């Protein structure tokens, strides 16, 4: 089984996988993993790490006539693309990454002074190292421990 197939299987059972420094993988599975799933991950670990560590492919170019229909500026497209790539590298499915990026775009457009946990330096492995409660990835909140990823 190739890495993409293993990841699809894990996504079907609700698990997310992301590479960590030192050749490790973080696997989060709300319902737990079966022994067969653990064996599958171990057997494909090098391929999974390589697959998840490669940069996300560039998004296809958007034609100017499509841009007018969508109503995004060049800056918004760049921000949206960067967010999608970062969320995909963090192990989110494309559907989840698009939902989160869309929510953040709407937040930026409206000037709302809230942030998502995925934008915080203290958010690692779906947990907050500052001990704050973590909401859904697309949930916006005002967190006293928030430290922006971007400078």
CSV table of C-alpha atoms in Angstrom, one decimal:
chain,number,residue,atom,x,y,z
A,1,UNK,CA,0.0,0.0,0.0
A,2,UNK,CA,1.4,3.4,-0.9
A,3,UNK,CA,1.4,6.4,1.5
A,4,UNK,CA,-1.6,8.2,-0.2
A,5,UNK,CA,-3.7,5.0,0.2
A,6,UNK,CA,-2.7,4.6,3.8
A,7,UNK,CA,-3.6,8.2,4.5
A,8,UNK,CA,-7.0,7.8,2.8
A,9,UNK,CA,-7.7,4.8,4.9
A,10,UNK,CA,-6.7,6.6,8.1
A,11,UNK,CA,-8.8,9.6,7.0
A,12,UNK,CA,-11.8,7.3,6.6
A,13,UNK,CA,-11.5,6.1,10.2
A,14,UNK,CA,-11.2,9.7,11.4
A,15,UNK,CA,-7.4,9.7,12.1
A,16,UNK,CA,-5.0,12.5,11.1
A,17,UNK,CA,-1.3,12.1,10.6
A,18,UNK,CA,1.5,14.6,10.5
A,19,UNK,CA,5.3,14.4,10.4
A,20,UNK,CA,7.3,15.5,13.4
A,21,UNK,CA,11.0,16.3,13.7
A,22,UNK,CA,13.3,13.4,14.1
A,23,UNK,CA,11.5,11.1,11.8
A,24,UNK,CA,8.5,10.6,14.0
A,25,UNK,CA,4.8,10.7,13.1
A,26,UNK,CA,1.9,12.1,15.2
A,27,UNK,CA,-1.3,10.1,14.7
A,28,UNK,CA,-4.5,11.4,16.2
A,29,UNK,CA,-7.4,9.0,16.1
A,30,UNK,CA,-10.4,10.0,18.2
A,31,UNK,CA,-11.8,6.4,18.2
A,32,UNK,CA,-8.4,4.8,18.6
A,33,UNK,CA,-6.5,2.6,16.2
A,34,UNK,CA,-6.7,-1.1,15.7
A,35,UNK,CA,-3.7,-3.3,15.9
A,36,UNK,CA,-3.9,-3.7,12.1
A,37,UNK,CA,-3.9,0.1,11.7
A,38,UNK,CA,-0.9,0.5,13.9
A,39,UNK,CA,0.9,-2.3,11.9
A,40,UNK,CA,-0.1,-0.5,8.6
A,41,UNK,CA,1.4,2.8,9.9
A,42,UNK,CA,4.6,1.1,11.1
A,43,UNK,CA,5.1,-0.7,7.8
A,44,UNK,CA,4.6,2.5,5.8
A,45,UNK,CA,6.2,5.0,8.1
A,46,UNK,CA,9.1,6.1,5.9
A,47,UNK,CA,6.8,6.6,2.9
A,48,UNK,CA,4.2,8.5,5.1
A,49,UNK,CA,6.9,10.8,6.4
A,50,UNK,CA,8.3,11.4,2.9
A,51,UNK,CA,4.8,12.0,1.4
A,52,UNK,CA,3.7,14.4,4.2
A,53,UNK,CA,7.0,16.3,4.3
A,54,UNK,CA,7.0,17.2,0.6
A,55,UNK,CA,5.7,20.7,-0.2
A,56,UNK,CA,2.1,21.0,-1.3
A,57,UNK,CA,1.8,21.3,-5.1
A,58,UNK,CA,1.1,24.8,-6.3
A,59,UNK,CA,-2.6,25.6,-6.9
A,60,UNK,CA,-3.6,26.0,-10.5
A,61,UNK,CA,-3.5,29.5,-11.9
A,62,UNK,CA,-6.8,31.4,-11.7
A,63,UNK,CA,-7.9,33.1,-14.9
A,64,UNK,CA,-8.7,36.8,-14.6
A,65,UNK,CA,-12.3,36.2,-15.7
A,66,UNK,CA,-12.8,33.6,-13.0
A,67,UNK,CA,-11.2,36.0,-10.4
A,68,UNK,CA,-13.9,38.6,-11.2
A,69,UNK,CA,-16.6,36.0,-10.5
A,70,UNK,CA,-15.0,34.8,-7.3
A,71,UNK,CA,-14.3,38.4,-6.1
A,72,UNK,CA,-10.9,37.7,-4.5
A,73,UNK,CA,-8.0,40.1,-4.8
A,74,UNK,CA,-4.5,38.9,-5.7
A,75,UNK,CA,-3.5,39.4,-2.0
A,76,UNK,CA,-6.5,37.3,-0.8
A,77,UNK,CA,-5.6,34.6,-3.3
A,78,UNK,CA,-2.0,34.5,-2.1
A,79,UNK,CA,-3.1,34.4,1.6
A,80,UNK,CA,-5.7,31.7,0.8
A,81,UNK,CA,-3.2,29.6,-1.1
A,82,UNK,CA,-0.6,29.8,1.7
A,83,UNK,CA,-3.2,28.9,4.4
A,84,UNK,CA,-4.4,25.9,2.3
A,85,UNK,CA,-0.8,24.7,1.9
A,86,UNK,CA,0.0,25.1,5.5
A,87,UNK,CA,-3.2,23.4,6.7
A,88,UNK,CA,-2.6,20.5,4.3
A,89,UNK,CA,1.0,20.1,5.6
A,90,UNK,CA,-0.5,20.0,9.1
A,91,UNK,CA,-2.6,17.0,8.2
A,92,UNK,CA,-6.0,18.5,7.5
A,93,UNK,CA,-8.0,17.1,4.7
A,94,UNK,CA,-8.6,19.3,1.7
A,95,UNK,CA,-12.3,19.8,2.7
A,96,UNK,CA,-11.3,20.8,6.3
A,97,UNK,CA,-8.4,23.0,5.0
A,98,UNK,CA,-10.8,24.9,2.6
A,99,UNK,CA,-13.4,25.4,5.4
A,100,UNK,CA,-10.8,26.8,7.8
A,101,UNK,CA,-9.2,29.0,5.1
A,102,UNK,CA,-12.6,30.3,4.0
A,103,UNK,CA,-13.5,31.2,7.6
A,104,UNK,CA,-10.2,33.0,8.1
A,105,UNK,CA,-10.7,34.9,4.8
A,106,UNK,CA,-14.2,36.1,5.9
A,107,UNK,CA,-12.7,37.1,9.3
A,108,UNK,CA,-10.0,39.1,7.5
A,109,UNK,CA,-12.6,40.8,5.3
A,110,UNK,CA,-14.8,41.8,8.2
A,111,UNK,CA,-12.0,42.9,10.5
A,112,UNK,CA,-13.1,40.6,13.3
A,113,UNK,CA,-10.5,40.6,16.1
A,114,UNK,CA,-10.7,36.8,16.7
A,115,UNK,CA,-8.3,34.1,15.8
A,116,UNK,CA,-8.3,30.3,15.2
A,117,UNK,CA,-6.2,27.9,17.2
A,118,UNK,CA,-4.5,26.8,14.0
A,119,UNK,CA,-2.9,30.3,13.7
A,120,UNK,CA,-1.3,30.2,17.1
A,121,UNK,CA,2.3,29.2,17.9
A,122,UNK,CA,1.1,27.4,21.1
A,123,UNK,CA,-1.2,25.1,19.1
A,124,UNK,CA,0.7,21.9,18.4
A,125,UNK,CA,-0.6,18.5,17.6
A,126,UNK,CA,-4.2,19.6,18.0
A,127,UNK,CA,-3.4,20.7,21.6
A,128,UNK,CA,-2.7,24.0,23.2
A,129,UNK,CA,0.6,24.0,25.1
A,130,UNK,CA,-0.6,27.0,27.2
A,131,UNK,CA,-3.4,24.8,28.6
A,132,UNK,CA,-6.3,26.7,27.0
A,133,UNK,CA,-9.3,24.8,25.7
A,134,UNK,CA,-9.1,24.0,22.0
A,135,UNK,CA,-12.1,24.5,19.8
A,136,UNK,CA,-12.9,23.2,16.4
A,137,UNK,CA,-10.1,24.1,13.8
A,138,UNK,CA,-12.4,26.6,12.1
A,139,UNK,CA,-13.7,28.1,15.3
A,140,UNK,CA,-12.8,31.7,15.9
A,141,UNK,CA,-12.2,32.9,19.5
A,142,UNK,CA,-10.4,35.5,21.6
A,143,UNK,CA,-7.7,33.6,23.5
A,144,UNK,CA,-5.6,35.2,26.2
A,145,UNK,CA,-2.7,32.9,25.4
A,146,UNK,CA,-2.7,33.6,21.6
A,147,UNK,CA,0.7,34.1,19.9
A,148,UNK,CA,0.5,34.6,16.2
A,149,UNK,CA,2.5,32.3,13.9
A,150,UNK,CA,3.1,35.2,11.5
A,151,UNK,CA,5.4,38.0,12.7
